[in-house]
Short mmCIF file of C-alpha atoms in Angstrom, two decimals:
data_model
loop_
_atom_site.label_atom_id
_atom_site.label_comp_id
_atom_site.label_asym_id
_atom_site.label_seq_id
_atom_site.Cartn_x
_atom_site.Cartn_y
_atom_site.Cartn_z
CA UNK A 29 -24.47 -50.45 110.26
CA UNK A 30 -21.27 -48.18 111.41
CA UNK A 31 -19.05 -50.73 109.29
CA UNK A 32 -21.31 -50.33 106.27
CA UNK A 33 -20.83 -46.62 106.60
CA UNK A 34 -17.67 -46.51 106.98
CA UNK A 35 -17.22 -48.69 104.05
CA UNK A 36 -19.48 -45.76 101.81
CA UNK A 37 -16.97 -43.20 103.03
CA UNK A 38 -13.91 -45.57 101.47
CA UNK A 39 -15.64 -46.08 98.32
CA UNK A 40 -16.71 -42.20 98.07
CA UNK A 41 -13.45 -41.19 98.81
CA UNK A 42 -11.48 -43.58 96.49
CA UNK A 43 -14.13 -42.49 94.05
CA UNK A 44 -13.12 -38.24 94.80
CA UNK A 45 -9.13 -39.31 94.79
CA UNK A 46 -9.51 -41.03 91.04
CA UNK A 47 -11.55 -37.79 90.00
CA UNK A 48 -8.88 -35.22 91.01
CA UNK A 49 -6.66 -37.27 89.03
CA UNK A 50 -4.80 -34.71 86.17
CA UNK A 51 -4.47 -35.39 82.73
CA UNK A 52 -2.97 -34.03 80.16
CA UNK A 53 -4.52 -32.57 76.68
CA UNK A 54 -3.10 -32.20 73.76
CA UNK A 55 -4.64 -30.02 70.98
CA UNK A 56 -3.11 -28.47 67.74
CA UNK A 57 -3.04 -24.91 68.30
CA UNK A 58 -3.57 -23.59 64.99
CA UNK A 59 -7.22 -24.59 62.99
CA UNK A 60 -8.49 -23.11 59.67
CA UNK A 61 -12.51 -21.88 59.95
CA UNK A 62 -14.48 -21.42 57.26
CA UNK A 63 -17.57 -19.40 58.42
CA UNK A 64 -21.12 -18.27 57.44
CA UNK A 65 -23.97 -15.99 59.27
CA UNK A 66 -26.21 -13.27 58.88
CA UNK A 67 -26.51 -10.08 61.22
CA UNK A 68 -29.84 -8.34 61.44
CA UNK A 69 -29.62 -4.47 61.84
CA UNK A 70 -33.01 -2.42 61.99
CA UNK A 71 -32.51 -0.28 58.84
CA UNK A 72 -34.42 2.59 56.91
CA UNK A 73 -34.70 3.45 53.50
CA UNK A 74 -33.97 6.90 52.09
CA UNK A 75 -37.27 7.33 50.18
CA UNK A 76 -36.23 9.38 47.56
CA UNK A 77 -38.55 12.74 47.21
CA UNK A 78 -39.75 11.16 43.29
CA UNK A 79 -42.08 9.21 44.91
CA UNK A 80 -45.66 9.61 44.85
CA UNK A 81 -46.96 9.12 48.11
CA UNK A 82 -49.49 6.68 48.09
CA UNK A 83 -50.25 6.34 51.55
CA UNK A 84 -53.39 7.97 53.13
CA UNK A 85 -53.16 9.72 56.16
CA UNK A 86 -56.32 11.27 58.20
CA UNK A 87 -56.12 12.81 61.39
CA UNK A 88 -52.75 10.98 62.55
CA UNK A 89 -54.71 7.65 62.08
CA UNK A 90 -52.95 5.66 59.31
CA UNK A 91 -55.74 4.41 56.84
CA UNK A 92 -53.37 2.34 55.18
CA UNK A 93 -55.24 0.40 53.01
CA UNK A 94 -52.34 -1.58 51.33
CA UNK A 95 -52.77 0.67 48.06
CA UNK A 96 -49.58 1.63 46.66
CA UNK A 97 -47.70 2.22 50.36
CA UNK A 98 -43.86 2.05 49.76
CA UNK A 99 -42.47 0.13 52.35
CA UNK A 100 -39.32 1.77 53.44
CA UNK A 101 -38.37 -0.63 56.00
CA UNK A 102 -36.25 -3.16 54.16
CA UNK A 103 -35.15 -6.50 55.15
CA UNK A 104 -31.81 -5.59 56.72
CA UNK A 105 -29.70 -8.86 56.96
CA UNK A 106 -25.96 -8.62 56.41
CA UNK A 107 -25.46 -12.20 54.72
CA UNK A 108 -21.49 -13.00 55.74
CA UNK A 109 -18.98 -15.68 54.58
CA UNK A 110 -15.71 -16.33 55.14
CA UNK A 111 -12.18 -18.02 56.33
CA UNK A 112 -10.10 -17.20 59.39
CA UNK A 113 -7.02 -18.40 61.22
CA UNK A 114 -8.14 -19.71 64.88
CA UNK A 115 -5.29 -19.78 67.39
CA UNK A 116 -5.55 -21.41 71.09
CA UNK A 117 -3.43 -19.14 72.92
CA UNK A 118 -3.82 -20.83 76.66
CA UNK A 119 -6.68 -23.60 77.61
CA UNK A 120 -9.48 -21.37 77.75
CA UNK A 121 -8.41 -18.51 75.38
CA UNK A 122 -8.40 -18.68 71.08
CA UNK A 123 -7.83 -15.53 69.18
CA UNK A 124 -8.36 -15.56 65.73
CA UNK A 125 -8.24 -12.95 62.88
CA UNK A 126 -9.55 -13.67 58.58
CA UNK A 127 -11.13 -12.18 56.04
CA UNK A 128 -14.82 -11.83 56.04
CA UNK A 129 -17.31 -11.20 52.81
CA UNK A 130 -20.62 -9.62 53.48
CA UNK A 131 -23.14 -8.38 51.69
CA UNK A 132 -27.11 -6.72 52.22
CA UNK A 133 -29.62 -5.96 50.21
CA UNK A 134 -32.71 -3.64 50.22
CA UNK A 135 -36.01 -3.42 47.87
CA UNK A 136 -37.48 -0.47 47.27
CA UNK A 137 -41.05 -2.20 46.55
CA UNK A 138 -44.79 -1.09 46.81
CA UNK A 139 -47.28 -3.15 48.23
CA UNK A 140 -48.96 -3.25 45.19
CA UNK A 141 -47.49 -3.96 41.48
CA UNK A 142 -45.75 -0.39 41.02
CA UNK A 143 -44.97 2.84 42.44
CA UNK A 144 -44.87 6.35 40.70
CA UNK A 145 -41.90 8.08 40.47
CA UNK A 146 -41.16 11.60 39.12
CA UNK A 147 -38.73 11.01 36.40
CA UNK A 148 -38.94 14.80 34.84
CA UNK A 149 -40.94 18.22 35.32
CA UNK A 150 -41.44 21.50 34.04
CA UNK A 151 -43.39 24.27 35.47
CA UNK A 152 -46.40 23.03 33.60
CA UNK A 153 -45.91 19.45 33.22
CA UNK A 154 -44.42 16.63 35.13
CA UNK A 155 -43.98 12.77 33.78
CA UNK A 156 -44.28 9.88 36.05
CA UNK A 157 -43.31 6.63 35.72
CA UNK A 158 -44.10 3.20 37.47
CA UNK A 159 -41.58 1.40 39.12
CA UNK A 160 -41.75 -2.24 40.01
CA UNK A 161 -39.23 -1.62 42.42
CA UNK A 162 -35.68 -0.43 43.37
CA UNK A 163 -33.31 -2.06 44.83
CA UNK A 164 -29.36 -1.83 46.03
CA UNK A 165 -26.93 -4.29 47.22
CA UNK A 166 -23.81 -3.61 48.45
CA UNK A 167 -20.67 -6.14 49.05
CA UNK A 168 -17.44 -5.45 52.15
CA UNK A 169 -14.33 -7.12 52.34
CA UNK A 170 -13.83 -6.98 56.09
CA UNK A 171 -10.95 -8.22 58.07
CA UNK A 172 -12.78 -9.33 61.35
CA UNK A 173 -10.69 -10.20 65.10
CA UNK A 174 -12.36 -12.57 67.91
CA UNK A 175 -11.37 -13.32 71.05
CA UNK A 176 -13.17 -16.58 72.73
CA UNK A 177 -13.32 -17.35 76.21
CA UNK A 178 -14.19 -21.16 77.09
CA UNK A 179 -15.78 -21.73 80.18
CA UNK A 180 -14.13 -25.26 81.09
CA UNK A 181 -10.58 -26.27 80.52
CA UNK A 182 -11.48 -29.81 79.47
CA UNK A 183 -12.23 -30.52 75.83
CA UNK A 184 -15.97 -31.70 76.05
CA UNK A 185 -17.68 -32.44 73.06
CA UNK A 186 -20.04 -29.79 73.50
CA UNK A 187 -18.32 -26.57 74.84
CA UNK A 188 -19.49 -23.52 75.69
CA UNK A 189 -17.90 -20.27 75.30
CA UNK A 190 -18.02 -16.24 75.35
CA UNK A 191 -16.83 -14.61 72.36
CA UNK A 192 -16.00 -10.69 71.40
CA UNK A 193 -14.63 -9.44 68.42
CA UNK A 194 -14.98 -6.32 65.69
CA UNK A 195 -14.43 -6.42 62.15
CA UNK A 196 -13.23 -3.16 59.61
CA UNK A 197 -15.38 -3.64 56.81
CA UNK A 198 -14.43 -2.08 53.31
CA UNK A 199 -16.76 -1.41 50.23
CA UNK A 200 -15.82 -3.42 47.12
CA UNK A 201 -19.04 -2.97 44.95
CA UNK A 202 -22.27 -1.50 44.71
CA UNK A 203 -24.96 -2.68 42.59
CA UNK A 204 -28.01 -0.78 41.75
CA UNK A 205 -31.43 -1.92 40.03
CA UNK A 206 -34.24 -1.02 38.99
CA UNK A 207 -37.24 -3.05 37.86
CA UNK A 208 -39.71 -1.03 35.63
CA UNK A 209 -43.17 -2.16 35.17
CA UNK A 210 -42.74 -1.17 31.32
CA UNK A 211 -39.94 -2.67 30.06
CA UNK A 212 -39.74 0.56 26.99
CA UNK A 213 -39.24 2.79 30.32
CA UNK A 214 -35.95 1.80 30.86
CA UNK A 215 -34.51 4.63 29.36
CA UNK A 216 -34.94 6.34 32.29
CA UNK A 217 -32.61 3.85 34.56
CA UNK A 218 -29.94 6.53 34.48
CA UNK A 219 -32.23 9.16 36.08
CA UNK A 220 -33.79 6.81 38.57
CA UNK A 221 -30.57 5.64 39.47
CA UNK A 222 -29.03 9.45 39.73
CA UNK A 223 -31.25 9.55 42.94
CA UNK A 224 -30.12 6.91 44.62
CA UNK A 225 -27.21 7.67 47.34
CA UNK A 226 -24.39 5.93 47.77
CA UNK A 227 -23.28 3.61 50.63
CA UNK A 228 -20.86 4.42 53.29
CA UNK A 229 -17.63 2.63 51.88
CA UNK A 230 -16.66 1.87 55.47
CA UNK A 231 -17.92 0.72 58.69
CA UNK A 232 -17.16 -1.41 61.15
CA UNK A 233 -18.54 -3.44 64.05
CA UNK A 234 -17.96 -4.75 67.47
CA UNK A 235 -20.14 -7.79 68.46
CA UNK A 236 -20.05 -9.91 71.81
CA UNK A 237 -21.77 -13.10 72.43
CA UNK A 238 -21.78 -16.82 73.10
CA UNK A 239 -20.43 -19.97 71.64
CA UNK A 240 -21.20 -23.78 71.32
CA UNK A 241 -18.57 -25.86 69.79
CA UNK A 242 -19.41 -29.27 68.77
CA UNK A 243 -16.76 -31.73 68.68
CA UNK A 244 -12.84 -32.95 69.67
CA UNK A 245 -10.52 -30.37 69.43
CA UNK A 246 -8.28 -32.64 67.92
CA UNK A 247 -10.58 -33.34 64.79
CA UNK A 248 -12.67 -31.23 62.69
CA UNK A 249 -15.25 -29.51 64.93
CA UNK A 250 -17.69 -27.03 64.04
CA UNK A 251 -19.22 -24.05 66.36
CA UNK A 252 -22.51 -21.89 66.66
CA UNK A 253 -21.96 -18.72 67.74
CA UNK A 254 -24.91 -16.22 68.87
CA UNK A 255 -24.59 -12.20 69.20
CA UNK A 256 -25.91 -9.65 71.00
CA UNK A 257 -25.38 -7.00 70.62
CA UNK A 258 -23.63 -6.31 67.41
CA UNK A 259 -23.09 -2.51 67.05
CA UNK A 260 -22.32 -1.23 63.54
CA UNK A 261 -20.60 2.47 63.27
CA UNK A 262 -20.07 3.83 60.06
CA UNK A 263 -20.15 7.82 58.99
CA UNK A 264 -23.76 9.00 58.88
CA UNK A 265 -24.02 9.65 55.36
CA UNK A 266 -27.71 11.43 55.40
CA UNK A 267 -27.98 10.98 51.29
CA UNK A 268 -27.10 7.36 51.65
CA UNK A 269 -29.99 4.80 50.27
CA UNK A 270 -30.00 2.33 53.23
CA UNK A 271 -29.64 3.94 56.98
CA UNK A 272 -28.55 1.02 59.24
CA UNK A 273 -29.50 1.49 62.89
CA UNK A 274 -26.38 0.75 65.22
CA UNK A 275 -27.87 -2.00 67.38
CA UNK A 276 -28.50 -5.66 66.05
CA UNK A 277 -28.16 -9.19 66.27
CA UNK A 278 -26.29 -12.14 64.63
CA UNK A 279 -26.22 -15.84 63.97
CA UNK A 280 -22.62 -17.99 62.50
CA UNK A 281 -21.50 -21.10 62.23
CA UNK A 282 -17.87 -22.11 61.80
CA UNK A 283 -16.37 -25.17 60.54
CA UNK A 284 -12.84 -25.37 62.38
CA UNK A 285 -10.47 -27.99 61.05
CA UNK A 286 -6.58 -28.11 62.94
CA UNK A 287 -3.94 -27.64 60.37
CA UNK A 288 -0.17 -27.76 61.15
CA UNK A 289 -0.30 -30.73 63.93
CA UNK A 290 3.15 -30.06 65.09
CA UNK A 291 2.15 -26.89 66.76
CA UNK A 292 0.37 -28.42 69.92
CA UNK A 293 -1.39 -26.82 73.16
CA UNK A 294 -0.34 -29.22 75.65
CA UNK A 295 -2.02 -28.40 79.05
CA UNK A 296 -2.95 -30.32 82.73
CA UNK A 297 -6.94 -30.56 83.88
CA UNK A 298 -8.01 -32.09 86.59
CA UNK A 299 -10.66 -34.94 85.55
CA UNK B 19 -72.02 -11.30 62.61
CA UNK B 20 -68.94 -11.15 62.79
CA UNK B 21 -68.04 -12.77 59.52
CA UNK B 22 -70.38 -10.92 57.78
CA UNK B 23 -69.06 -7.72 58.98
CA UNK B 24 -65.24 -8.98 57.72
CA UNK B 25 -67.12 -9.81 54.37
CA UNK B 26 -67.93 -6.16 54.05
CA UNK B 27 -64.75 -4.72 55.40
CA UNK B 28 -62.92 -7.14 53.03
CA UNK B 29 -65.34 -5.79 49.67
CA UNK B 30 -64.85 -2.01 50.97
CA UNK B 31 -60.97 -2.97 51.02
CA UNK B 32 -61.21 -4.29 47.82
CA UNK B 33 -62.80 -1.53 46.24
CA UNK B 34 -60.61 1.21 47.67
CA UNK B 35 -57.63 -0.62 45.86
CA UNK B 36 -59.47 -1.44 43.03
CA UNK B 37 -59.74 2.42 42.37
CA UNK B 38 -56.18 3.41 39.97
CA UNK B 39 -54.15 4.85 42.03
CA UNK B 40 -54.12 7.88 40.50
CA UNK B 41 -57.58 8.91 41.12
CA UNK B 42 -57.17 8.09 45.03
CA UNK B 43 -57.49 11.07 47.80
CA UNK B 44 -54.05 11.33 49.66
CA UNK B 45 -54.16 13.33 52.80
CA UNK B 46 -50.71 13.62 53.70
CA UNK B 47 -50.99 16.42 56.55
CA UNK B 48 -49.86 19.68 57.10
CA UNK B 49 -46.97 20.23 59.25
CA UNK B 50 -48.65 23.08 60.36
CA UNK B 51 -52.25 22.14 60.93
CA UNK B 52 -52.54 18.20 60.96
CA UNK B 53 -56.01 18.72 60.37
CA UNK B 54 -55.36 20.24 57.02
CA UNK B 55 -54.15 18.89 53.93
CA UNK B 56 -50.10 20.01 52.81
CA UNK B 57 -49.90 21.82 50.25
CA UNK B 58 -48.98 19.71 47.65
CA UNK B 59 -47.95 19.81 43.39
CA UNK B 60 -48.69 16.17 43.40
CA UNK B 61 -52.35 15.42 42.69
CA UNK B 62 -53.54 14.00 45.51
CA UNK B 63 -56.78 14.69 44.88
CA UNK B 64 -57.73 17.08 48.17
CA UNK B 65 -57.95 20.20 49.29
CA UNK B 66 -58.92 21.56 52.74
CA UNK B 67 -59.72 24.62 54.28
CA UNK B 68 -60.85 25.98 57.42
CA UNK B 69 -64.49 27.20 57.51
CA UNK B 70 -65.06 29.08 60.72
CA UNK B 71 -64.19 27.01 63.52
CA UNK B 72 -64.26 23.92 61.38
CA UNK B 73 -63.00 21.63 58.61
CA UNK B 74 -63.93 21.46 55.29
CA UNK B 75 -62.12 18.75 53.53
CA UNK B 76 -61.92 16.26 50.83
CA UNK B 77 -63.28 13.01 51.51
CA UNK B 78 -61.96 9.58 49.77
CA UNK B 79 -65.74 8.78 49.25
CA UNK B 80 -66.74 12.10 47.47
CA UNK B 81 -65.40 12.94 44.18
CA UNK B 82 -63.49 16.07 44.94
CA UNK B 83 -63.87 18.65 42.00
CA UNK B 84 -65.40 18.69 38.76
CA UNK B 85 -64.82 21.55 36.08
CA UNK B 86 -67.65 22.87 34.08
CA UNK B 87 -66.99 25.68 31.37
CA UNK B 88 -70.05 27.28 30.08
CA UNK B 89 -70.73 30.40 28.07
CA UNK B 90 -67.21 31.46 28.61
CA UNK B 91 -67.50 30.85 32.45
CA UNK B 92 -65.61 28.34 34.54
CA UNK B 93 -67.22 26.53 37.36
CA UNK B 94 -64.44 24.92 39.35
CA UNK B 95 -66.60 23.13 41.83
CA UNK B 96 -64.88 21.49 45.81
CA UNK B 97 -67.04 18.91 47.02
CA UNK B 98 -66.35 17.02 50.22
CA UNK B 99 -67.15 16.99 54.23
CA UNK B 100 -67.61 19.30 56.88
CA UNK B 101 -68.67 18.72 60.54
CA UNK B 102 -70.57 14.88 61.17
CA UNK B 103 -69.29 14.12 57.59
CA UNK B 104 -72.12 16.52 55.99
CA UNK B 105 -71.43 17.06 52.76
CA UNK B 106 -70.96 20.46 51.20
CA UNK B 107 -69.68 21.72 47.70
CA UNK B 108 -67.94 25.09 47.27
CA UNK B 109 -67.84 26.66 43.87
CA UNK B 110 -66.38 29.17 42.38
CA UNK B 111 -67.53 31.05 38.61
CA UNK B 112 -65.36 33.25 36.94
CA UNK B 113 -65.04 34.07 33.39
CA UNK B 114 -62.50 32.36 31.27
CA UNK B 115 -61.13 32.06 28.11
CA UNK B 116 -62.43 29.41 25.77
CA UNK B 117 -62.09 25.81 26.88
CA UNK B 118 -62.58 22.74 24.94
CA UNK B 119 -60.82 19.99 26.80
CA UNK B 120 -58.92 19.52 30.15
CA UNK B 121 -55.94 19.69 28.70
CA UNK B 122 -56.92 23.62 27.91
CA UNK B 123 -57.02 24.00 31.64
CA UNK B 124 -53.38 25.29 31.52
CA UNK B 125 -54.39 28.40 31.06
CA UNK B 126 -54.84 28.97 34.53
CA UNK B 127 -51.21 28.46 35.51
CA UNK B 128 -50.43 30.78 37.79
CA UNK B 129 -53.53 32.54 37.29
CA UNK B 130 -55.31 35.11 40.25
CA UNK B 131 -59.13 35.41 40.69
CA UNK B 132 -60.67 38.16 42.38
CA UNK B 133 -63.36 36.77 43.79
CA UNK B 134 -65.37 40.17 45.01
CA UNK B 135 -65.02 40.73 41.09
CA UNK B 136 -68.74 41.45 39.41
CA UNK B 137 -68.01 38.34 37.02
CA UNK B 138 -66.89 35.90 39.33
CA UNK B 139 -69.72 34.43 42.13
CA UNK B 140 -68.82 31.71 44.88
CA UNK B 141 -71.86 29.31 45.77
CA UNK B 142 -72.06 26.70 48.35
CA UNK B 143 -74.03 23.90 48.27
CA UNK B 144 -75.37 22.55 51.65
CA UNK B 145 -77.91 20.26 53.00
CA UNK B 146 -79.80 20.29 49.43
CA UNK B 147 -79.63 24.02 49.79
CA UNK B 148 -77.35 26.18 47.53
CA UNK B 149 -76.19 29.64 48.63
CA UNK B 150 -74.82 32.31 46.70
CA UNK B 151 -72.32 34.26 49.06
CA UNK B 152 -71.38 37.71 49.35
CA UNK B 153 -68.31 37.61 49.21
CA UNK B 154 -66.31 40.96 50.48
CA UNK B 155 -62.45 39.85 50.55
CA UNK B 156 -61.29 36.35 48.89
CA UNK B 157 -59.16 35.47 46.28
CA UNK B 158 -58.70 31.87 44.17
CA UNK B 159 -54.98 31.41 43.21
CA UNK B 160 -54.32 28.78 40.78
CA UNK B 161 -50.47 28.64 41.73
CA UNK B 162 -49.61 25.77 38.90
CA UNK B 163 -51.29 24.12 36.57
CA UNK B 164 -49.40 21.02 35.00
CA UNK B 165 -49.78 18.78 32.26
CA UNK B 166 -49.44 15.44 33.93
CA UNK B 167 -47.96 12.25 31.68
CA UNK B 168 -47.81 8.38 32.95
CA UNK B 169 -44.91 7.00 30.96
CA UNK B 170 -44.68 9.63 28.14
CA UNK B 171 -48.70 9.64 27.76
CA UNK B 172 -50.66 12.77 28.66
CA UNK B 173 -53.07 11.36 31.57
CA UNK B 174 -54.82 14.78 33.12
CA UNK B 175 -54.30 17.79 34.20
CA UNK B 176 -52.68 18.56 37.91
CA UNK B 177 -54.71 21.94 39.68
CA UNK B 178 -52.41 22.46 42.52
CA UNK B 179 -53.43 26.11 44.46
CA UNK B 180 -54.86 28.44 47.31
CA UNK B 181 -58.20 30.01 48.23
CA UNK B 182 -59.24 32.75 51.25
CA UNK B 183 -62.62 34.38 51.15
CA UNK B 184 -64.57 36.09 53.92
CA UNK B 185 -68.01 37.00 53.45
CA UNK B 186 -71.59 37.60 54.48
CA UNK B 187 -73.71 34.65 56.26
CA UNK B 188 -76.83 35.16 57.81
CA UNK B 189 -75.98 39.19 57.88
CA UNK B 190 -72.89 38.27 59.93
CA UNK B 191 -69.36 37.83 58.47
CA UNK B 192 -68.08 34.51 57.99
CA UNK B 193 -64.90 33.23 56.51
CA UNK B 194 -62.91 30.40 55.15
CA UNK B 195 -59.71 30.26 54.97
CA UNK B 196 -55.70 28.74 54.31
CA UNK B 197 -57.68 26.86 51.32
CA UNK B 198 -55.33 24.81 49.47
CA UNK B 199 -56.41 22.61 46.77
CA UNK B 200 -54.14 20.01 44.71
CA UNK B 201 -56.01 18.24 41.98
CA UNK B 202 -56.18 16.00 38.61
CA UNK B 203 -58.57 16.82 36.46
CA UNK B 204 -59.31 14.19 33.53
CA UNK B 205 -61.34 13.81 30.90
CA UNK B 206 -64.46 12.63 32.90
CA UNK B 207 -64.27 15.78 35.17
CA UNK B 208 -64.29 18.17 32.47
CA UNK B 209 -67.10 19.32 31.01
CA UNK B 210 -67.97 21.72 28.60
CA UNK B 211 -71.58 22.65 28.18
#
């Protein structure tokens, strides 16, 4: 019995020596990402003062009977694409900077076919007309910078990692629509349209989160990447047609494939 | 039970949004008094008013004024709820020019009535029972008047105003005020006799 134990002990220990054995990685430093996700931020819509109210109200209880209510609560998702430059500084540390293309999108809609809207008045007449809906979408160039931390040194095929980073986003367009339930109405785009504010033609965001990457470091890999929070700031333009809250969430994958193999991370773990 | 109860709810939903839109009470409340209605230029199709210690209001069930014009009189008529949802109609009579359709309604704009004048009389109509008040102190202002179109076509006429009146109930005074009214009047709630 003492022999056999003894014998365990040998083969555990031989079995702990070969596993502190080091090895040495190699991985080219420098990868090319191309990159797509959406970010979620609780938004409001300016409801311009031409619209007929349509919602009924008694006694602070909301009667809403789905009758004409103008939603003003728009689907806020900041669609983003893009490419970036990912560069493994030290075994557990990447930085990478790019340029980032995003773009949202809110609907001005009633919960019915149409919505009145005060296109002109006197002091003894008014003209409404009915609107199918309104909507505005508005496209940044941003120039975003991450920092990833990975949590092991050795290059598993799945890796997990924390990740911060902030982009500077810049307006490049603004498109406004309108939909009008009579098509001879549209005459009146340009004063519907007058109403509408502008977008902030700047804002920019810091995000923190966490990583998977899936894949050899040395090949083509790709990454999901989960945040919270993502805070947006931008100048709180009052007037503007979509009000962004500052707190939300994101979702993006990468696709990271290593270009210029000369330039290689060469680094010791212990396997 | 259940179901059947859903059923209903489902045909009483229906029917409210069946109803154009147009025509539809809108209570969006005062900032002042949630019980009461805004003041609004809209046509929302309410008005509200205190009555005593109480409510009188437009109701989305009750059609909330019709216009009669008879021998050169105008009977501009407020029918809706006051306390347990009884229903009550407050009208008021005053001569007017001559009126042939609602559209002619625009000469109220901005118009003032006296109403302890010997031509004008205010009547309520309660419980099956109609009372002609004495009033002492009131007025009916008719603040505007608009000519309402949907996509360039005239559609009705938009009554948007105030009302205070205090008078004699039961040999004691009574009073009901910060009336505010904003209406459409159409075709069907026009009539001239």
């Amino acid at each position: 019995m003492k022999k056999l134990l003894i014998c365990f002990f040998c083969v555990l220990f031989t079995i702990l020596i070969q596993a502190q054995e080091e090895k040495t990685l190699t991985m080219p430093r420098l990868r090319l990402g191309i990159e797509a996700g959406v970010n979620s931020l609780f938004s409001q819509i300016n409801k311009p003062e031409m619209i007929r109210e349509s919602r009924y109200y008694y006694y602070d209880h909301d009667y809403d009977f789905h009758c004409g209510f103008v939603y003003d609560y728009p689907n806020s998702a900041f669609y983003n694409f893009g490419l970036k430059l990912d560069y493994m500084l030290h075994k557990r540390i990447a930085m990478s900077i790019g340029l980032r293309f995003s773009f949202y999108k809110a609907t001005l809609a009633s919960d019915r076919d149409y919505f009145l809207w005060k296109v002109s008045e006197t002091e003894t007449s008014s003209n409404y007309i009915k609107i199918n809906n309104i909507s505005q979408t508005n496209y940044y160039l941003g120039i975003p910078l991450e920092t990833r931390f990975f949590l092991t040194e050795k290059d598993y095929i799945v890796r997990t990692y924390f990740i911060i980073g902030t982009s500077f986003n810049f307006l490049v367009a603004t498109d406004n629509k309108v939909a009008f339930h009579n098509p001879e109405m549209e005459k009146y785009n340009s004063n519907v349209l007058k109403h509408i504010g502008n977008p902030n033609s700047f804002y920019c965001s810091f995000y923190g989160g966490f990583g998977l990457k899936f894949g050899k470091a040395n090949y083509p890999f790709g990454n999901v990447e989960f945040f919270f929070p993502v805070l947006n700031f931008e100048k709180d333009n009052i007037d503007a047609f979509i009000r962004s809250d500052v707190l939300g969430f994101g979702i993006r994958t990468t696709l990271h494939i290593p270009v210029i193999r000369k330039h290689i991370l060469t680094y010791s773990v212990t396997d | 039970m259940r179901k059947i109860c859903l059923f209903f709810f489902i045909i009483i939903l229906l029917a409210s949004c069946t109803r154009e839109e147009l025509d539809r009470t809108i209570f969006i409340p005062d900032e002042d008094d949630r019980n009461l209605p805004a003041y609004t230029e809209w046509g929302y199709n309410t008005f509200g008013a205190e009555y005593e210690r109480d409510y009188f209001l437009a109701s989305d069930k009750i059609v909330p004024c019709k216009i009669l014009f008879k021998d050169n009189q105008l009977q501009f008529s407020l029918s809706g709820t006051i306390r347990d949802h009884k229903e009550m109609t407050l009208s008021f009579i005053f001569s007017s020019p001559q009126m042939e359709d609602f559209k002619d309604l625009l000469q109220l704009h901005n118009k003032e009535i006296d109403l302890t004048a010997n031509d004008c009389i205010v009547k309520i109509l309660r419980d099956g029972n109609e009372t002609i008040l004495h009033v002492f102190e009131g007025k009916l202002h008719f603040k505007r008047v608009q000519l309402l179109s949907i996509e360039d076509q005239v559609n009705r006429v938009i009554l948007s105003g105030i009302f205070d009146l205090t008078f004699m109930q039961n040999d004691f005074p009574a009073f009901i005020y910060k009336g505010r009214f904003d209406l459409g009047i159409t075709t069907k709630l026009f009539y001239v006799y």
